PDB file of C-alpha atoms and ligand atoms in Angstrom:
ATOM      1  CA  MET M   1     116.006 103.184 105.726  1.00 51.00           C
ATOM      2  CA  GLU M   2     114.772 105.735 103.227  1.00 48.00           C
ATOM      3  CA  LYS M   3     112.802 108.741 104.341  1.00 50.00           C
ATOM      4  CA  LYS M   4     109.156 108.911 103.385  1.00 48.00           C
ATOM      5  CA  ASP M   5     109.363 112.243 101.583  1.00 52.00           C
ATOM      6  CA  SER M   6     112.366 111.086  99.617  1.00 88.00           C
ATOM      7  CA  ARG M   7     110.371 108.116  98.301  1.00 93.00           C
ATOM      8  CA  PHE M   8     107.730 110.593  97.170  1.00 95.00           C
ATOM      9  CA  ASP M   9     110.371 112.710  95.398  1.00 95.00           C
ATOM     10  CA  GLN M  10     111.902 109.647  93.751  1.00 95.00           C
ATOM     11  CA  MET M  11     108.547 108.474  92.445  1.00 96.00           C
ATOM     12  CA  LEU M  12     107.708 111.944  91.204  1.00 96.00           C
ATOM     13  CA  SER M  13     110.970 112.397  89.305  1.00 95.00           C
ATOM     14  CA  LYS M  14     110.564 108.932  87.765  1.00 95.00           C
ATOM     15  CA  LEU M  15     107.142 109.948  86.441  1.00 96.00           C
ATOM     16  CA  LYS M  16     108.553 113.215  85.096  1.00 96.00           C
ATOM     17  CA  GLU M  17     111.513 111.443  83.461  1.00 95.00           C
ATOM     18  CA  ASN M  18     109.074 109.214  81.644  1.00 96.00           C
ATOM     19  CA  ASN M  19     106.907 112.142  80.583  1.00 96.00           C
ATOM     20  CA  PHE M  20     103.803 111.153  82.509  1.00 95.00           C
ATOM     21  CA  ARG M  21     101.343 113.893  83.228  1.00 93.00           C
ATOM     22  CA  ILE M  22     101.473 115.199  86.783  1.00 95.00           C
ATOM     23  CA  THR M  23      98.034 116.054  88.125  1.00 95.00           C
ATOM     24  CA  PRO M  24      97.002 116.922  91.686  1.00 95.00           C
ATOM     25  CA  GLN M  25      95.152 113.593  91.834  1.00 95.00           C
ATOM     26  CA  ARG M  26      98.237 111.724  90.699  1.00 95.00           C
ATOM     27  CA  LEU M  27     100.318 113.514  93.336  1.00 96.00           C
ATOM     28  CA  ALA M  28      97.814 112.456  95.981  1.00 96.00           C
ATOM     29  CA  VAL M  29      98.108 108.823  94.855  1.00 97.00           C
ATOM     30  CA  LEU M  30     101.891 109.133  94.965  1.00 96.00           C
ATOM     31  CA  LYS M  31     101.812 110.511  98.477  1.00 94.00           C
ATOM     32  CA  ILE M  32      99.661 107.653  99.784  1.00 96.00           C
ATOM     33  CA  LEU M  33     101.829 105.040  98.075  1.00 96.00           C
ATOM     34  CA  SER M  34     105.097 106.566  99.243  1.00 94.00           C
ATOM     35  CA  GLU M  35     103.895 106.351 102.837  1.00 91.00           C
ATOM     36  CA  SER M  36     102.306 102.965 102.238  1.00 87.00           C
ATOM     37  CA  LYS M  37     100.517 102.930 105.600  1.00 88.00           C
ATOM     38  CA  GLY M  38      99.179  99.427 106.040  1.00 89.00           C
ATOM     39  CA  HIS M  39      99.905  98.707 102.360  1.00 96.00           C
ATOM     40  CA  PRO M  40      96.777 100.147 100.709  1.00 96.00           C
ATOM     41  CA  SER M  41      94.680  98.524  98.003  1.00 96.00           C
ATOM     42  CA  VAL M  42      93.655 100.528  94.922  1.00 96.00           C
ATOM     43  CA  GLU M  43      90.182 100.920  96.459  1.00 95.00           C
ATOM     44  CA  ARG M  44      91.642 102.280  99.691  1.00 95.00           C
ATOM     45  CA  ILE M  45      93.827 104.760  97.783  1.00 97.00           C
ATOM     46  CA  TYR M  46      90.796 105.779  95.731  1.00 97.00           C
ATOM     47  CA  GLU M  47      88.740 106.480  98.871  1.00 96.00           C
ATOM     48  CA  GLN M  48      91.477 108.678 100.312  1.00 96.00           C
ATOM     49  CA  VAL M  49      92.139 110.607  97.094  1.00 96.00           C
ATOM     50  CA  LYS M  50      88.414 111.045  96.498  1.00 96.00           C
ATOM     51  CA  ALA M  51      87.994 112.705  99.884  1.00 96.00           C
ATOM     52  CA  GLU M  52      90.337 115.450  98.710  1.00 95.00           C
ATOM     53  CA  PHE M  53      89.486 115.414  94.979  1.00 96.00           C
ATOM     54  CA  PRO M  54      85.843 114.315  94.593  1.00 95.00           C
ATOM     55  CA  THR M  55      86.053 114.114  90.779  1.00 93.00           C
ATOM     56  CA  THR M  56      88.755 111.428  90.857  1.00 94.00           C
ATOM     57  CA  SER M  57      87.800 108.178  89.164  1.00 95.00           C
ATOM     58  CA  LEU M  58      88.869 104.693  90.174  1.00 96.00           C
ATOM     59  CA  ALA M  59      90.346 104.303  86.665  1.00 96.00           C
ATOM     60  CA  THR M  60      92.719 107.231  87.308  1.00 94.00           C
ATOM     61  CA  VAL M  61      94.014 105.575  90.453  1.00 96.00           C
ATOM     62  CA  TYR M  62      94.380 102.222  88.674  1.00 96.00           C
ATOM     63  CA  LYS M  63      96.286 103.867  85.850  1.00 96.00           C
ATOM     64  CA  THR M  64      98.736 105.594  88.172  1.00 96.00           C
ATOM     65  CA  VAL M  65      99.285 102.383  90.159  1.00 97.00           C
ATOM     66  CA  THR M  66      99.896 100.429  86.928  1.00 96.00           C
ATOM     67  CA  ILE M  67     102.409 103.014  85.683  1.00 97.00           C
ATOM     68  CA  LEU M  68     104.300 103.052  88.995  1.00 97.00           C
ATOM     69  CA  LYS M  69     104.407  99.261  89.035  1.00 96.00           C
ATOM     70  CA  LYS M  70     105.828  99.192  85.505  1.00 96.00           C
ATOM     71  CA  LEU M  71     108.463 101.714  86.561  1.00 96.00           C
ATOM     72  CA  ASN M  72     109.330  99.456  89.531  1.00 95.00           C
ATOM     73  CA  GLU M  73     108.505 102.255  91.948  1.00 96.00           C
ATOM     74  CA  ILE M  74     105.983 100.179  93.888  1.00 96.00           C
ATOM     75  CA  ILE M  75     105.550  96.477  94.561  1.00 95.00           C
ATOM     76  CA  GLY M  76     102.224  94.696  94.399  1.00 94.00           C
ATOM     77  CA  LEU M  77     101.222  91.949  96.779  1.00 93.00           C
ATOM     78  CA  GLY M  78      98.700  89.657  95.192  1.00 91.00           C
ATOM     79  CA  PHE M  79      96.579  87.335  97.294  1.00 89.00           C
ATOM     80  CA  PRO M  80      94.697  84.144  96.423  1.00 85.00           C
ATOM     81  CA  ASP M  81      91.331  85.911  96.841  1.00 87.00           C
ATOM     82  CA  GLY M  82      92.300  88.193  93.946  1.00 89.00           C
ATOM     83  CA  SER M  83      93.036  91.246  96.053  1.00 90.00           C
ATOM     84  CA  ASN M  84      96.147  93.358  95.590  1.00 94.00           C
ATOM     85  CA  ARG M  85      97.940  95.588  98.041  1.00 96.00           C
ATOM     86  CA  TYR M  86     100.758  98.002  97.272  1.00 97.00           C
ATOM     87  CA  ASP M  87     103.965  99.246  98.816  1.00 96.00           C
ATOM     88  CA  GLY M  88     105.761 102.280  97.438  1.00 95.00           C
ATOM     89  CA  ASN M  89     107.771 102.904 100.553  1.00 93.00           C
ATOM     90  CA  LYS M  90     109.944  99.827  99.993  1.00 93.00           C
ATOM     91  CA  PRO M  91     109.869  99.021  96.262  1.00 92.00           C
ATOM     92  CA  PHE M  92     111.910  95.843  96.618  1.00 91.00           C
ATOM     93  CA  PRO M  93     111.153  92.342  97.980  1.00 91.00           C
ATOM     94  CA  HIS M  94     110.775  92.318 101.748  1.00 94.00           C
ATOM     95  CA  PRO M  95     108.871  90.223 104.307  1.00 95.00           C
ATOM     96  CA  HIS M  96     105.321  91.097 105.276  1.00 96.00           C
ATOM     97  CA  MET M  97     103.219  90.456 108.349  1.00 96.00           C
ATOM     98  CA  ILE M  98      99.551  90.249 107.480  1.00 95.00           C
ATOM     99  CA  CYS M  99      96.615  90.370 109.892  1.00 95.00           C
ATOM    100  CA  THR M 100      94.049  87.842 108.679  1.00 94.00           C
ATOM    101  CA  LYS M 101      91.252  89.675 110.483  1.00 95.00           C
ATOM    102  CA  CYS M 102      91.610  93.404 109.731  1.00 94.00           C
ATOM    103  CA  LYS M 103      93.929  92.826 106.714  1.00 92.00           C
ATOM    104  CA  GLU M 104      96.528  95.289 107.952  1.00 93.00           C
ATOM    105  CA  ILE M 105      99.956  94.622 106.459  1.00 95.00           C
ATOM    106  CA  ILE M 106     103.185  95.776 108.081  1.00 95.00           C
ATOM    107  CA  ASP M 107     106.897  95.373 107.295  1.00 95.00           C
ATOM    108  CA  PRO M 108     108.679  93.440 110.044  1.00 94.00           C
ATOM    109  CA  ASP M 109     112.373  94.260 110.269  1.00 90.00           C
ATOM    110  CA  LEU M 110     113.979  90.816 110.300  1.00 90.00           C
ATOM    111  CA  THR M 111     117.616  90.510 111.246  1.00 90.00           C
ATOM    112  CA  SER M 112     117.664  86.821 110.288  1.00 92.00           C
ATOM    113  CA  LEU M 113     116.516  87.384 106.690  1.00 92.00           C
ATOM    114  CA  LYS M 114     120.057  87.512 105.304  1.00 91.00           C
ATOM    115  CA  GLU M 115     120.961  84.249 107.065  1.00 94.00           C
ATOM    116  CA  LEU M 116     117.740  82.633 105.901  1.00 93.00           C
ATOM    117  CA  THR M 117     118.441  83.624 102.286  1.00 94.00           C
ATOM    118  CA  GLU M 118     121.964  82.219 102.535  1.00 95.00           C
ATOM    119  CA  GLU M 119     120.636  78.993 104.032  1.00 96.00           C
ATOM    120  CA  VAL M 120     118.062  78.589 101.246  1.00 96.00           C
ATOM    121  CA  SER M 121     120.749  79.164  98.643  1.00 96.00           C
ATOM    122  CA  LYS M 122     123.161  76.739 100.282  1.00 97.00           C
ATOM    123  CA  LYS M 123     120.564  73.995 100.730  1.00 97.00           C
ATOM    124  CA  THR M 124     119.161  74.230  97.201  1.00 97.00           C
ATOM    125  CA  GLY M 125     122.172  75.327  95.161  1.00 98.00           C
ATOM    126  CA  TYR M 126     120.006  78.089  93.708  1.00 97.00           C
ATOM    127  CA  GLN M 127     121.062  81.677  93.334  1.00 96.00           C
ATOM    128  CA  VAL M 128     118.335  83.602  95.138  1.00 94.00           C
ATOM    129  CA  LEU M 129     117.142  86.587  93.082  1.00 94.00           C
ATOM    130  CA  PHE M 130     114.174  87.705  95.145  1.00 91.00           C
ATOM    131  CA  HIS M 131     111.666  86.296  97.585  1.00 91.00           C
ATOM    132  CA  ARG M 132     108.061  86.443  98.643  1.00 90.00           C
ATOM    133  CA  LEU M 133     107.842  86.025 102.379  1.00 92.00           C
ATOM    134  CA  ASP M 134     104.478  86.480 104.080  1.00 93.00           C
ATOM    135  CA  PHE M 135     103.567  85.841 107.698  1.00 95.00           C
ATOM    136  CA  PHE M 136      99.888  85.605 108.592  1.00 96.00           C
ATOM    137  CA  GLY M 137      98.396  86.166 112.025  1.00 97.00           C
ATOM    138  CA  LEU M 138      96.464  88.467 114.317  1.00 97.00           C
ATOM    139  CA  CYS M 139      97.649  92.014 115.002  1.00 97.00           C
ATOM    140  CA  PRO M 140      97.730  93.241 118.639  1.00 97.00           C
ATOM    141  CA  THR M 141      94.412  95.111 118.192  1.00 97.00           C
ATOM    142  CA  CYS M 142      92.607  92.078 116.776  1.00 97.00           C
ATOM    143  CA  GLN M 143      93.997  89.869 119.535  1.00 97.00           C
ATOM    144  CA  ILE M 144      92.183  92.019 122.124  1.00 94.00           C
ATOM    145  CA  LYS M 145      88.876  92.071 120.224  1.00 82.00           C
TER     146      LYS M 145
HETATM  147 ZN1  LIG I 201      94.198  93.059 112.810  1.00 85.70          ZN
HETATM  148 ZN1  LIG I 202     105.893  96.301 102.600  1.00 85.70          ZN
END
C-alpha cells in the first residue's frame, strides 16, 4: 500500500510536470484528495478548503478535481443520483463499501478479488481491463443509530 504523503507528492509532481499553477488552495485540495477520507465530494472538499482559505471558490475546486481526473491521479465514483465522490489515495479501480445512510465510502481490502476477476474472465471469455465493484449497506455507526 502506498503512503498517504507519497500520494500527495506524486499528485503534486504530476501537476508541476504538466505546468499547472500551484496555489495554496490547490495544495489544500491535493492534500484532501490524497488522503481521501471517506471519499469526499467536490462540495465536501470545498467546505474543508474554504475553512482554511475563505476566498476559495467552488469553481477552483472543480477545476483542480477535473485536472487531476484527466491526469489519472484520482478516480471519480459517479452515482445514479448525479453525485460524484473522489479517491486520490488509490487512483485505480478498487472495490468500495458505501453506507446508504451517512454516505461514507471506504475501501475494503478483499483477498478474493483476484479470484473473482479470474472467474469472471473464465466464465465470459472476456479479458478484464477494469471493474466497478460497489457494496451498499449500513456502516457500524449507522447500525447502532
Ligand atoms: Zn453510515
Ligand atoms: Zn476508494
